[in-house]
PDB file of N, CA and C in Angstrom:
ATOM      1  N   MET A   1     -67.388-136.947  89.562  1.00  0.00           N
ATOM      2  CA  MET A   1     -67.092-138.677  89.544  1.00  0.00           C
ATOM      3  C   MET A   1     -65.747-139.620  90.282  1.00  0.00           C
ATOM      4  N   PRO A   2     -65.604-140.786  91.164  1.00  0.00           N
ATOM      5  CA  PRO A   2     -64.324-141.027  90.731  1.00  0.00           C
ATOM      6  C   PRO A   2     -63.283-141.823  89.776  1.00  0.00           C
ATOM      7  N   ARG A   3     -62.586-141.532  90.271  1.00  0.00           N
ATOM      8  CA  ARG A   3     -62.220-142.094  89.452  1.00  0.00           C
ATOM      9  C   ARG A   3     -61.823-143.691  89.792  1.00  0.00           C
ATOM     10  N   SER A   4     -61.320-144.120  88.324  1.00  0.00           N
ATOM     11  CA  SER A   4     -61.400-145.794  88.388  1.00  0.00           C
ATOM     12  C   SER A   4     -59.882-146.264  88.719  1.00  0.00           C
ATOM     13  N   GLN A   5     -60.202-147.778  89.233  1.00  0.00           N
ATOM     14  CA  GLN A   5     -58.350-147.899  89.448  1.00  0.00           C
ATOM     15  C   GLN A   5     -57.420-148.305  88.248  1.00  0.00           C
ATOM     16  N   ARG A   6     -56.026-148.012  88.269  1.00  0.00           N
ATOM     17  CA  ARG A   6     -55.812-148.247  87.680  1.00  0.00           C
ATOM     18  C   ARG A   6     -55.455-150.107  87.349  1.00  0.00           C
ATOM     19  N   ALA A   7     -54.545-150.903  86.483  1.00  0.00           N
ATOM     20  CA  ALA A   7     -54.133-151.668  86.336  1.00  0.00           C
ATOM     21  C   ALA A   7     -52.028-150.950  87.686  1.00  0.00           C
ATOM     22  N   THR A   8     -52.228-152.588  88.100  1.00  0.00           N
ATOM     23  CA  THR A   8     -50.882-151.635  88.486  1.00  0.00           C
ATOM     24  C   THR A   8     -49.295-152.817  87.671  1.00  0.00           C
ATOM     25  N   PRO A   9     -48.523-153.322  86.671  1.00  0.00           N
ATOM     26  CA  PRO A   9     -47.429-152.897  85.757  1.00  0.00           C
ATOM     27  C   PRO A   9     -47.680-154.990  86.572  1.00  0.00           C
ATOM     28  N   ALA A  10     -48.271-155.527  87.465  1.00  0.00           N
ATOM     29  CA  ALA A  10     -47.721-156.885  87.057  1.00  0.00           C
ATOM     30  C   ALA A  10     -49.607-157.346  86.462  1.00  0.00           C
ATOM     31  N   ASP A  11     -50.091-156.349  87.353  1.00  0.00           N
ATOM     32  CA  ASP A  11     -51.701-156.534  86.610  1.00  0.00           C
ATOM     33  C   ASP A  11     -51.058-156.512  85.419  1.00  0.00           C
ATOM     34  N   LEU A  12     -49.890-155.853  84.156  1.00  0.00           N
ATOM     35  CA  LEU A  12     -49.797-156.086  82.462  1.00  0.00           C
ATOM     36  C   LEU A  12     -49.272-158.166  82.403  1.00  0.00           C
ATOM     37  N   SER A  13     -49.639-158.005  83.380  1.00  0.00           N
ATOM     38  CA  SER A  13     -47.914-159.254  82.937  1.00  0.00           C
ATOM     39  C   SER A  13     -48.563-160.833  83.735  1.00  0.00           C
ATOM     40  N   PRO A  14     -48.704-161.984  82.403  1.00  0.00           N
ATOM     41  CA  PRO A  14     -49.377-162.826  83.616  1.00  0.00           C
ATOM     42  C   PRO A  14     -48.741-163.631  84.594  1.00  0.00           C
ATOM     43  N   SER A  15     -46.508-162.739  84.126  1.00  0.00           N
ATOM     44  CA  SER A  15     -46.769-163.646  85.275  1.00  0.00           C
ATOM     45  C   SER A  15     -45.322-163.142  85.795  1.00  0.00           C
ATOM     46  N   TRP A  16     -45.485-162.705  86.432  1.00  0.00           N
ATOM     47  CA  TRP A  16     -44.547-160.732  87.098  1.00  0.00           C
ATOM     48  C   TRP A  16     -43.469-161.335  87.111  1.00  0.00           C
ATOM     49  N   PRO A  17     -42.033-160.494  87.427  1.00  0.00           N
ATOM     50  CA  PRO A  17     -42.378-159.948  86.007  1.00  0.00           C
ATOM     51  C   PRO A  17     -41.097-161.555  85.271  1.00  0.00           C
ATOM     52  N   ASN A  18     -41.199-162.054  84.844  1.00  0.00           N
ATOM     53  CA  ASN A  18     -40.816-163.379  84.338  1.00  0.00           C
ATOM     54  C   ASN A  18     -41.104-163.485  83.224  1.00  0.00           C
ATOM     55  N   SER A  19     -42.441-162.600  82.455  1.00  0.00           N
ATOM     56  CA  SER A  19     -42.871-163.393  80.888  1.00  0.00           C
ATOM     57  C   SER A  19     -43.207-161.609  80.716  1.00  0.00           C
ATOM     58  N   PRO A  20     -42.929-161.164  79.675  1.00  0.00           N
ATOM     59  CA  PRO A  20     -43.199-159.937  78.724  1.00  0.00           C
ATOM     60  C   PRO A  20     -44.495-159.316  79.427  1.00  0.00           C
ATOM     61  N   SER A  21     -45.241-157.899  79.314  1.00  0.00           N
ATOM     62  CA  SER A  21     -46.028-156.985  79.179  1.00  0.00           C
ATOM     63  C   SER A  21     -46.936-157.272  78.125  1.00  0.00           C
ATOM     64  N   THR A  22     -48.932-157.369  78.370  1.00  0.00           N
ATOM     65  CA  THR A  22     -49.523-157.412  77.360  1.00  0.00           C
ATOM     66  C   THR A  22     -49.692-155.420  76.863  1.00  0.00           C
ATOM     67  N   GLU A  23     -48.847-154.701  77.865  1.00  0.00           N
ATOM     68  CA  GLU A  23     -48.854-153.307  77.348  1.00  0.00           C
ATOM     69  C   GLU A  23     -47.865-153.002  76.760  1.00  0.00           C
ATOM     70  N   PRO A  24     -47.301-152.323  76.247  1.00  0.00           N
ATOM     71  CA  PRO A  24     -46.251-151.184  76.165  1.00  0.00           C
ATOM     72  C   PRO A  24     -45.847-150.482  77.450  1.00  0.00           C
ATOM     73  N   GLU A  25     -46.731-150.063  78.096  1.00  0.00           N
ATOM     74  CA  GLU A  25     -46.258-149.011  80.125  1.00  0.00           C
ATOM     75  C   GLU A  25     -46.487-149.936  80.325  1.00  0.00           C
ATOM     76  N   GLY A  26     -46.494-151.525  80.547  1.00  0.00           N
ATOM     77  CA  GLY A  26     -46.493-152.383  81.075  1.00  0.00           C
ATOM     78  C   GLY A  26     -45.560-153.086  80.955  1.00  0.00           C
ATOM     79  N   GLU A  27     -44.338-152.924  79.997  1.00  0.00           N
ATOM     80  CA  GLU A  27     -43.258-153.399  79.297  1.00  0.00           C
ATOM     81  C   GLU A  27     -41.981-152.866  80.084  1.00  0.00           C
ATOM     82  N   VAL A  28     -42.404-151.650  79.820  1.00  0.00           N
ATOM     83  CA  VAL A  28     -41.446-150.942  80.560  1.00  0.00           C
ATOM     84  C   VAL A  28     -40.745-151.344  81.693  1.00  0.00           C
ATOM     85  N   ALA A  29     -42.260-150.712  82.428  1.00  0.00           N
ATOM     86  CA  ALA A  29     -42.383-151.046  84.030  1.00  0.00           C
ATOM     87  C   ALA A  29     -41.670-152.353  84.304  1.00  0.00           C
ATOM     88  N   ARG A  30     -41.715-153.478  83.445  1.00  0.00           N
ATOM     89  CA  ARG A  30     -41.099-154.842  84.139  1.00  0.00           C
ATOM     90  C   ARG A  30     -39.680-154.573  84.261  1.00  0.00           C
ATOM     91  N   LEU A  31     -39.845-153.667  82.825  1.00  0.00           N
ATOM     92  CA  LEU A  31     -37.225-154.058  82.480  1.00  0.00           C
ATOM     93  C   LEU A  31     -37.381-152.879  83.483  1.00  0.00           C
ATOM     94  N   LEU A  32     -37.479-151.920  84.537  1.00  0.00           N
ATOM     95  CA  LEU A  32     -37.232-151.868  85.217  1.00  0.00           C
ATOM     96  C   LEU A  32     -37.413-151.766  86.435  1.00  0.00           C
ATOM     97  N   ALA A  33     -38.325-152.348  86.657  1.00  0.00           N
ATOM     98  CA  ALA A  33     -37.989-153.609  87.678  1.00  0.00           C
ATOM     99  C   ALA A  33     -36.525-154.125  87.836  1.00  0.00           C
ATOM    100  N   LEU A  34     -36.535-155.258  86.467  1.00  0.00           N
ATOM    101  CA  LEU A  34     -35.836-156.203  86.077  1.00  0.00           C
ATOM    102  C   LEU A  34     -34.023-155.490  86.677  1.00  0.00           C
ATOM    103  N   ARG A  35     -33.914-154.827  86.094  1.00  0.00           N
ATOM    104  CA  ARG A  35     -33.318-153.764  86.101  1.00  0.00           C
ATOM    105  C   ARG A  35     -33.039-153.420  87.288  1.00  0.00           C
ATOM    106  N   LEU A  36     -33.648-152.783  88.051  1.00  0.00           N
ATOM    107  CA  LEU A  36     -33.738-152.667  89.637  1.00  0.00           C
ATOM    108  C   LEU A  36     -33.009-154.046  90.331  1.00  0.00           C
ATOM    109  N   GLU A  37     -34.121-154.560  90.125  1.00  0.00           N
ATOM    110  CA  GLU A  37     -33.990-156.032  90.876  1.00  0.00           C
ATOM    111  C   GLU A  37     -31.982-156.569  90.994  1.00  0.00           C
ATOM    112  N   ALA A  38     -31.867-156.473  89.543  1.00  0.00           N
ATOM    113  CA  ALA A  38     -30.814-157.349  89.210  1.00  0.00           C
ATOM    114  C   ALA A  38     -29.266-155.737  90.451  1.00  0.00           C
ATOM    115  N   THR A  39     -29.324-155.102  90.132  1.00  0.00           N
ATOM    116  CA  THR A  39     -28.530-153.951  91.278  1.00  0.00           C
ATOM    117  C   THR A  39     -28.761-154.063  92.210  1.00  0.00           C
ATOM    118  N   ILE A  40     -29.830-154.398  92.533  1.00  0.00           N
ATOM    119  CA  ILE A  40     -29.746-155.132  95.018  1.00  0.00           C
ATOM    120  C   ILE A  40     -29.616-155.844  94.712  1.00  0.00           C
ATOM    121  N   PRO A  41     -29.004-156.554  94.648  1.00  0.00           N
ATOM    122  CA  PRO A  41     -27.634-158.509  95.182  1.00  0.00           C
ATOM    123  C   PRO A  41     -26.491-157.261  96.036  1.00  0.00           C
ATOM    124  N   TYR A  42     -26.287-156.466  94.934  1.00  0.00           N
ATOM    125  CA  TYR A  42     -25.023-155.589  95.599  1.00  0.00           C
ATOM    126  C   TYR A  42     -25.140-154.805  96.963  1.00  0.00           C
ATOM    127  N   ARG A  43     -25.943-154.471  96.802  1.00  0.00           N
ATOM    128  CA  ARG A  43     -26.405-153.598  98.262  1.00  0.00           C
ATOM    129  C   ARG A  43     -27.542-153.588  98.924  1.00  0.00           C
ATOM    130  N   SER A  44     -27.599-153.304 100.164  1.00  0.00           N
ATOM    131  CA  SER A  44     -29.833-153.869 100.950  1.00  0.00           C
ATOM    132  C   SER A  44     -30.271-153.196 100.441  1.00  0.00           C
ATOM    133  N   VAL A  45     -31.899-153.117  99.860  1.00  0.00           N
ATOM    134  CA  VAL A  45     -32.933-152.670  99.404  1.00  0.00           C
ATOM    135  C   VAL A  45     -32.663-150.913 100.628  1.00  0.00           C
ATOM    136  N   ARG A  46     -32.376-151.161 101.746  1.00  0.00           N
ATOM    137  CA  ARG A  46     -32.505-149.734 102.695  1.00  0.00           C
ATOM    138  C   ARG A  46     -31.469-149.003 102.455  1.00  0.00           C
ATOM    139  N   LYS A  47     -29.945-150.038 102.198  1.00  0.00           N
ATOM    140  CA  LYS A  47     -28.612-148.837 101.337  1.00  0.00           C
ATOM    141  C   LYS A  47     -29.029-147.420 100.444  1.00  0.00           C
ATOM    142  N   VAL A  48     -29.525-148.517  99.331  1.00  0.00           N
ATOM    143  CA  VAL A  48     -30.590-148.384  98.154  1.00  0.00           C
ATOM    144  C   VAL A  48     -30.619-146.824  98.265  1.00  0.00           C
ATOM    145  N   ALA A  49     -32.034-147.317  99.444  1.00  0.00           N
ATOM    146  CA  ALA A  49     -33.443-146.419  99.989  1.00  0.00           C
ATOM    147  C   ALA A  49     -32.438-144.909 100.657  1.00  0.00           C
ATOM    148  N   ASP A  50     -31.556-145.376 100.791  1.00  0.00           N
ATOM    149  CA  ASP A  50     -31.046-144.138 101.555  1.00  0.00           C
ATOM    150  C   ASP A  50     -30.546-143.308 101.355  1.00  0.00           C
ATOM    151  N   ILE A  51     -29.341-143.633  99.711  1.00  0.00           N
ATOM    152  CA  ILE A  51     -28.498-143.637  98.937  1.00  0.00           C
ATOM    153  C   ILE A  51     -29.518-142.577  98.450  1.00  0.00           C
ATOM    154  N   ALA A  52     -30.415-142.633  97.561  1.00  0.00           N
ATOM    155  CA  ALA A  52     -31.030-142.450  96.540  1.00  0.00           C
ATOM    156  C   ALA A  52     -32.550-141.366  97.265  1.00  0.00           C
ATOM    157  N   GLY A  53     -32.588-142.350  98.266  1.00  0.00           N
ATOM    158  CA  GLY A  53     -33.879-140.480  99.042  1.00  0.00           C
ATOM    159  C   GLY A  53     -34.480-140.834  98.796  1.00  0.00           C
ATOM    160  N   VAL A  54     -35.511-142.003  98.748  1.00  0.00           N
ATOM    161  CA  VAL A  54     -36.697-142.601  98.281  1.00  0.00           C
ATOM    162  C   VAL A  54     -36.896-143.657  99.719  1.00  0.00           C
ATOM    163  N   ASP A  55     -38.370-144.022  99.435  1.00  0.00           N
ATOM    164  CA  ASP A  55     -38.603-144.639 101.541  1.00  0.00           C
ATOM    165  C   ASP A  55     -38.560-146.061  99.615  1.00  0.00           C
ATOM    166  N   GLU A  56     -37.923-147.331 101.496  1.00  0.00           N
ATOM    167  CA  GLU A  56     -37.334-148.409 100.875  1.00  0.00           C
ATOM    168  C   GLU A  56     -39.173-149.555 100.507  1.00  0.00           C
ATOM    169  N   GLY A  57     -40.146-149.080 100.757  1.00  0.00           N
ATOM    170  CA  GLY A  57     -41.109-149.334 100.375  1.00  0.00           C
ATOM    171  C   GLY A  57     -41.497-149.457  99.302  1.00  0.00           C
ATOM    172  N   THR A  58     -41.015-148.042  98.338  1.00  0.00           N
ATOM    173  CA  THR A  58     -41.027-147.893  97.178  1.00  0.00           C
ATOM    174  C   THR A  58     -40.658-148.310  96.090  1.00  0.00           C
ATOM    175  N   ILE A  59     -39.277-148.712  96.793  1.00  0.00           N
ATOM    176  CA  ILE A  59     -37.884-149.811  96.584  1.00  0.00           C
ATOM    177  C   ILE A  59     -38.605-150.759  95.845  1.00  0.00           C
ATOM    178  N   ARG A  60     -39.608-151.819  96.965  1.00  0.00           N
ATOM    179  CA  ARG A  60     -39.641-153.040  97.022  1.00  0.00           C
ATOM    180  C   ARG A  60     -41.308-153.077  96.461  1.00  0.00           C
ATOM    181  N   ASN A  61     -42.353-152.020  96.085  1.00  0.00           N
ATOM    182  CA  ASN A  61     -43.205-151.715  95.058  1.00  0.00           C
ATOM    183  C   ASN A  61     -43.640-151.864  93.897  1.00  0.00           C
ATOM    184  N   ILE A  62     -41.642-151.101  93.527  1.00  0.00           N
ATOM    185  CA  ILE A  62     -41.533-151.610  92.082  1.00  0.00           C
ATOM    186  C   ILE A  62     -40.743-152.738  91.711  1.00  0.00           C
ATOM    187  N   VAL A  63     -40.206-153.846  92.090  1.00  0.00           N
ATOM    188  CA  VAL A  63     -39.562-155.102  92.235  1.00  0.00           C
ATOM    189  C   VAL A  63     -40.348-155.454  91.772  1.00  0.00           C
ATOM    190  N   SER A  64     -41.977-155.780  92.813  1.00  0.00           N
ATOM    191  CA  SER A  64     -42.943-156.529  92.591  1.00  0.00           C
ATOM    192  C   SER A  64     -43.609-155.688  91.752  1.00  0.00           C
ATOM    193  N   GLY A  65     -44.172-155.155  91.770  1.00  0.00           N
ATOM    194  CA  GLY A  65     -44.720-154.483  89.965  1.00  0.00           C
ATOM    195  C   GLY A  65     -46.535-154.095  90.604  1.00  0.00           C
ATOM    196  N   SER A  66     -46.491-153.633  92.388  1.00  0.00           N
ATOM    197  CA  SER A  66     -46.458-153.530  92.626  1.00  0.00           C
ATOM    198  C   SER A  66     -48.210-151.790  92.928  1.00  0.00           C
ATOM    199  N   ARG A  67     -46.851-150.900  93.165  1.00  0.00           N
ATOM    200  CA  ARG A  67     -46.804-149.599  91.574  1.00  0.00           C
ATOM    201  C   ARG A  67     -46.038-149.332  91.125  1.00  0.00           C
ATOM    202  N   TRP A  68     -46.469-148.166  89.435  1.00  0.00           N
ATOM    203  CA  TRP A  68     -45.905-147.886  89.148  1.00  0.00           C
ATOM    204  C   TRP A  68     -44.353-146.658  89.357  1.00  0.00           C
ATOM    205  N   PRO A  69     -43.468-146.183  88.821  1.00  0.00           N
ATOM    206  CA  PRO A  69     -42.048-146.211  89.284  1.00  0.00           C
ATOM    207  C   PRO A  69     -43.104-144.411  88.184  1.00  0.00           C
ATOM    208  N   ASP A  70     -42.153-143.549  89.537  1.00  0.00           N
ATOM    209  CA  ASP A  70     -42.468-142.601  88.706  1.00  0.00           C
ATOM    210  C   ASP A  70     -41.817-141.597  88.660  1.00  0.00           C
ATOM    211  N   LEU A  71     -41.541-140.841  87.653  1.00  0.00           N
ATOM    212  CA  LEU A  71     -39.989-140.386  87.390  1.00  0.00           C
ATOM    213  C   LEU A  71     -38.803-139.639  87.789  1.00  0.00           C
ATOM    214  N   ARG A  72     -39.222-138.877  89.116  1.00  0.00           N
ATOM    215  CA  ARG A  72     -38.056-138.489  90.144  1.00  0.00           C
ATOM    216  C   ARG A  72     -38.110-139.918  90.666  1.00  0.00           C
ATOM    217  N   THR A  73     -38.858-141.087  91.525  1.00  0.00           N
ATOM    218  CA  THR A  73     -38.375-141.523  91.923  1.00  0.00           C
ATOM    219  C   THR A  73     -37.092-142.536  90.837  1.00  0.00           C
ATOM    220  N   ILE A  74     -37.320-142.158  89.294  1.00  0.00           N
ATOM    221  CA  ILE A  74     -36.424-143.614  88.148  1.00  0.00           C
ATOM    222  C   ILE A  74     -35.029-142.450  88.714  1.00  0.00           C
ATOM    223  N   VAL A  75     -35.182-141.060  88.417  1.00  0.00           N
ATOM    224  CA  VAL A  75     -34.092-140.080  88.596  1.00  0.00           C
ATOM    225  C   VAL A  75     -32.818-140.826  89.928  1.00  0.00           C
ATOM    226  N   ARG A  76     -33.509-140.323  90.677  1.00  0.00           N
ATOM    227  CA  ARG A  76     -33.311-140.360  91.978  1.00  0.00           C
ATOM    228  C   ARG A  76     -32.539-141.699  92.157  1.00  0.00           C
ATOM    229  N   LEU A  77     -33.297-143.142  91.576  1.00  0.00           N
ATOM    230  CA  LEU A  77     -32.611-144.513  91.722  1.00  0.00           C
ATOM    231  C   LEU A  77     -31.009-144.205  91.356  1.00  0.00           C
ATOM    232  N   GLU A  78     -31.663-144.568  89.308  1.00  0.00           N
ATOM    233  CA  GLU A  78     -30.078-144.444  89.052  1.00  0.00           C
ATOM    234  C   GLU A  78     -28.990-143.305  88.907  1.00  0.00           C
ATOM    235  N   GLU A  79     -29.023-142.318  89.518  1.00  0.00           N
ATOM    236  CA  GLU A  79     -28.364-141.861  90.530  1.00  0.00           C
ATOM    237  C   GLU A  79     -27.788-142.250  91.609  1.00  0.00           C
ATOM    238  N   ALA A  80     -28.811-142.697  92.170  1.00  0.00           N
ATOM    239  CA  ALA A  80     -27.692-143.791  94.014  1.00  0.00           C
ATOM    240  C   ALA A  80     -27.142-144.454  92.888  1.00  0.00           C
ATOM    241  N   LEU A  81     -27.517-145.311  91.953  1.00  0.00           N
ATOM    242  CA  LEU A  81     -27.058-146.965  91.060  1.00  0.00           C
ATOM    243  C   LEU A  81     -26.227-146.792  90.717  1.00  0.00           C
ATOM    244  N   GLY A  82     -25.744-145.420  90.050  1.00  0.00           N
ATOM    245  CA  GLY A  82     -24.995-145.302  88.789  1.00  0.00           C
ATOM    246  C   GLY A  82     -25.112-145.718  87.608  1.00  0.00           C
ATOM    247  N   VAL A  83     -26.453-146.249  87.222  1.00  0.00           N
ATOM    248  CA  VAL A  83     -26.704-147.783  86.021  1.00  0.00           C
ATOM    249  C   VAL A  83     -27.886-146.601  85.521  1.00  0.00           C
ATOM    250  N   ALA A  84     -27.993-147.316  83.861  1.00  0.00           N
ATOM    251  CA  ALA A  84     -29.838-146.616  84.050  1.00  0.00           C
ATOM    252  C   ALA A  84     -30.593-147.807  84.121  1.00  0.00           C
ATOM    253  N   LEU A  85     -31.078-147.312  84.797  1.00  0.00           N
ATOM    254  CA  LEU A  85     -31.866-147.987  84.382  1.00  0.00           C
ATOM    255  C   LEU A  85     -33.882-148.093  83.245  1.00  0.00           C
ATOM    256  N   TRP A  86     -33.945-147.106  83.345  1.00  0.00           N
ATOM    257  CA  TRP A  86     -34.443-146.477  82.029  1.00  0.00           C
ATOM    258  C   TRP A  86     -34.289-147.407  81.051  1.00  0.00           C
ATOM    259  N   PRO A  87     -35.484-148.926  80.919  1.00  0.00           N
ATOM    260  CA  PRO A  87     -35.276-149.728  78.920  1.00  0.00           C
ATOM    261  C   PRO A  87     -34.995-148.159  77.999  1.00  0.00           C
ATOM    262  N   GLY A  88     -35.645-147.240  77.559  1.00  0.00           N
ATOM    263  CA  GLY A  88     -35.403-146.659  76.277  1.00  0.00           C
ATOM    264  C   GLY A  88     -37.377-147.004  75.885  1.00  0.00           C
ATOM    265  N   ARG A  89     -36.685-146.727  74.063  1.00  0.00           N
ATOM    266  CA  ARG A  89     -37.815-146.866  73.676  1.00  0.00           C
ATOM    267  C   ARG A  89     -37.458-148.252  73.178  1.00  0.00           C
ATOM    268  N   LEU A  90     -39.329-148.906  72.917  1.00  0.00           N
ATOM    269  CA  LEU A  90     -39.222-150.203  72.729  1.00  0.00           C
ATOM    270  C   LEU A  90     -40.295-150.205  71.586  1.00  0.00           C
ATOM    271  N   ASP A  91     -39.647-151.853  70.464  1.00  0.00           N
ATOM    272  CA  ASP A  91     -40.148-151.243  69.184  1.00  0.00           C
ATOM    273  C   ASP A  91     -41.466-151.597  68.304  1.00  0.00           C
ATOM    274  N   GLU A  92     -42.350-151.441  68.042  1.00  0.00           N
ATOM    275  CA  GLU A  92     -43.449-151.815  67.199  1.00  0.00           C
ATOM    276  C   GLU A  92     -44.035-152.768  68.489  1.00  0.00           C
ATOM    277  N   GLY A  93     -43.187-154.219  68.458  1.00  0.00           N
ATOM    278  CA  GLY A  93     -43.324-155.061  68.933  1.00  0.00           C
ATOM    279  C   GLY A  93     -43.947-156.160  70.758  1.00  0.00           C
ATOM    280  N   GLY A  94     -42.848-154.002  71.442  1.00  0.00           N
ATOM    281  CA  GLY A  94     -43.487-154.141  73.214  1.00  0.00           C
ATOM    282  C   GLY A  94     -41.292-154.405  72.847  1.00  0.00           C
ATOM    283  N   ARG A  95     -40.535-154.376  72.231  1.00  0.00           N
ATOM    284  CA  ARG A  95     -39.278-154.466  72.595  1.00  0.00           C
ATOM    285  C   ARG A  95     -37.901-154.007  72.486  1.00  0.00           C
ATOM    286  N   GLN A  96     -37.048-154.041  73.264  1.00  0.00           N
ATOM    287  CA  GLN A  96     -36.058-152.868  73.190  1.00  0.00           C
ATOM    288  C   GLN A  96     -34.792-152.981  71.808  1.00  0.00           C
TER     289      GLN A  96
END
């Protein structure tokens, strides 16, 4: 049986990344993308990708909401950037 295509993080937000997601997992991805995007202006995406050992396209896809970030990528980016990207646990309303 073929696997159904799952929605991307951007699919779960009416106006990615400026409006909250309709699902908790989408909201975590949105907040993570915003944190990642906020750190990039101080460095080039290529430089961050090189330091973190991840593909430049992966970073761009996370920020654009077209790809779900995996745990390995999140950890590598956090270590390379020296910042926490994971937003932590959300409350029942989907807020930090």
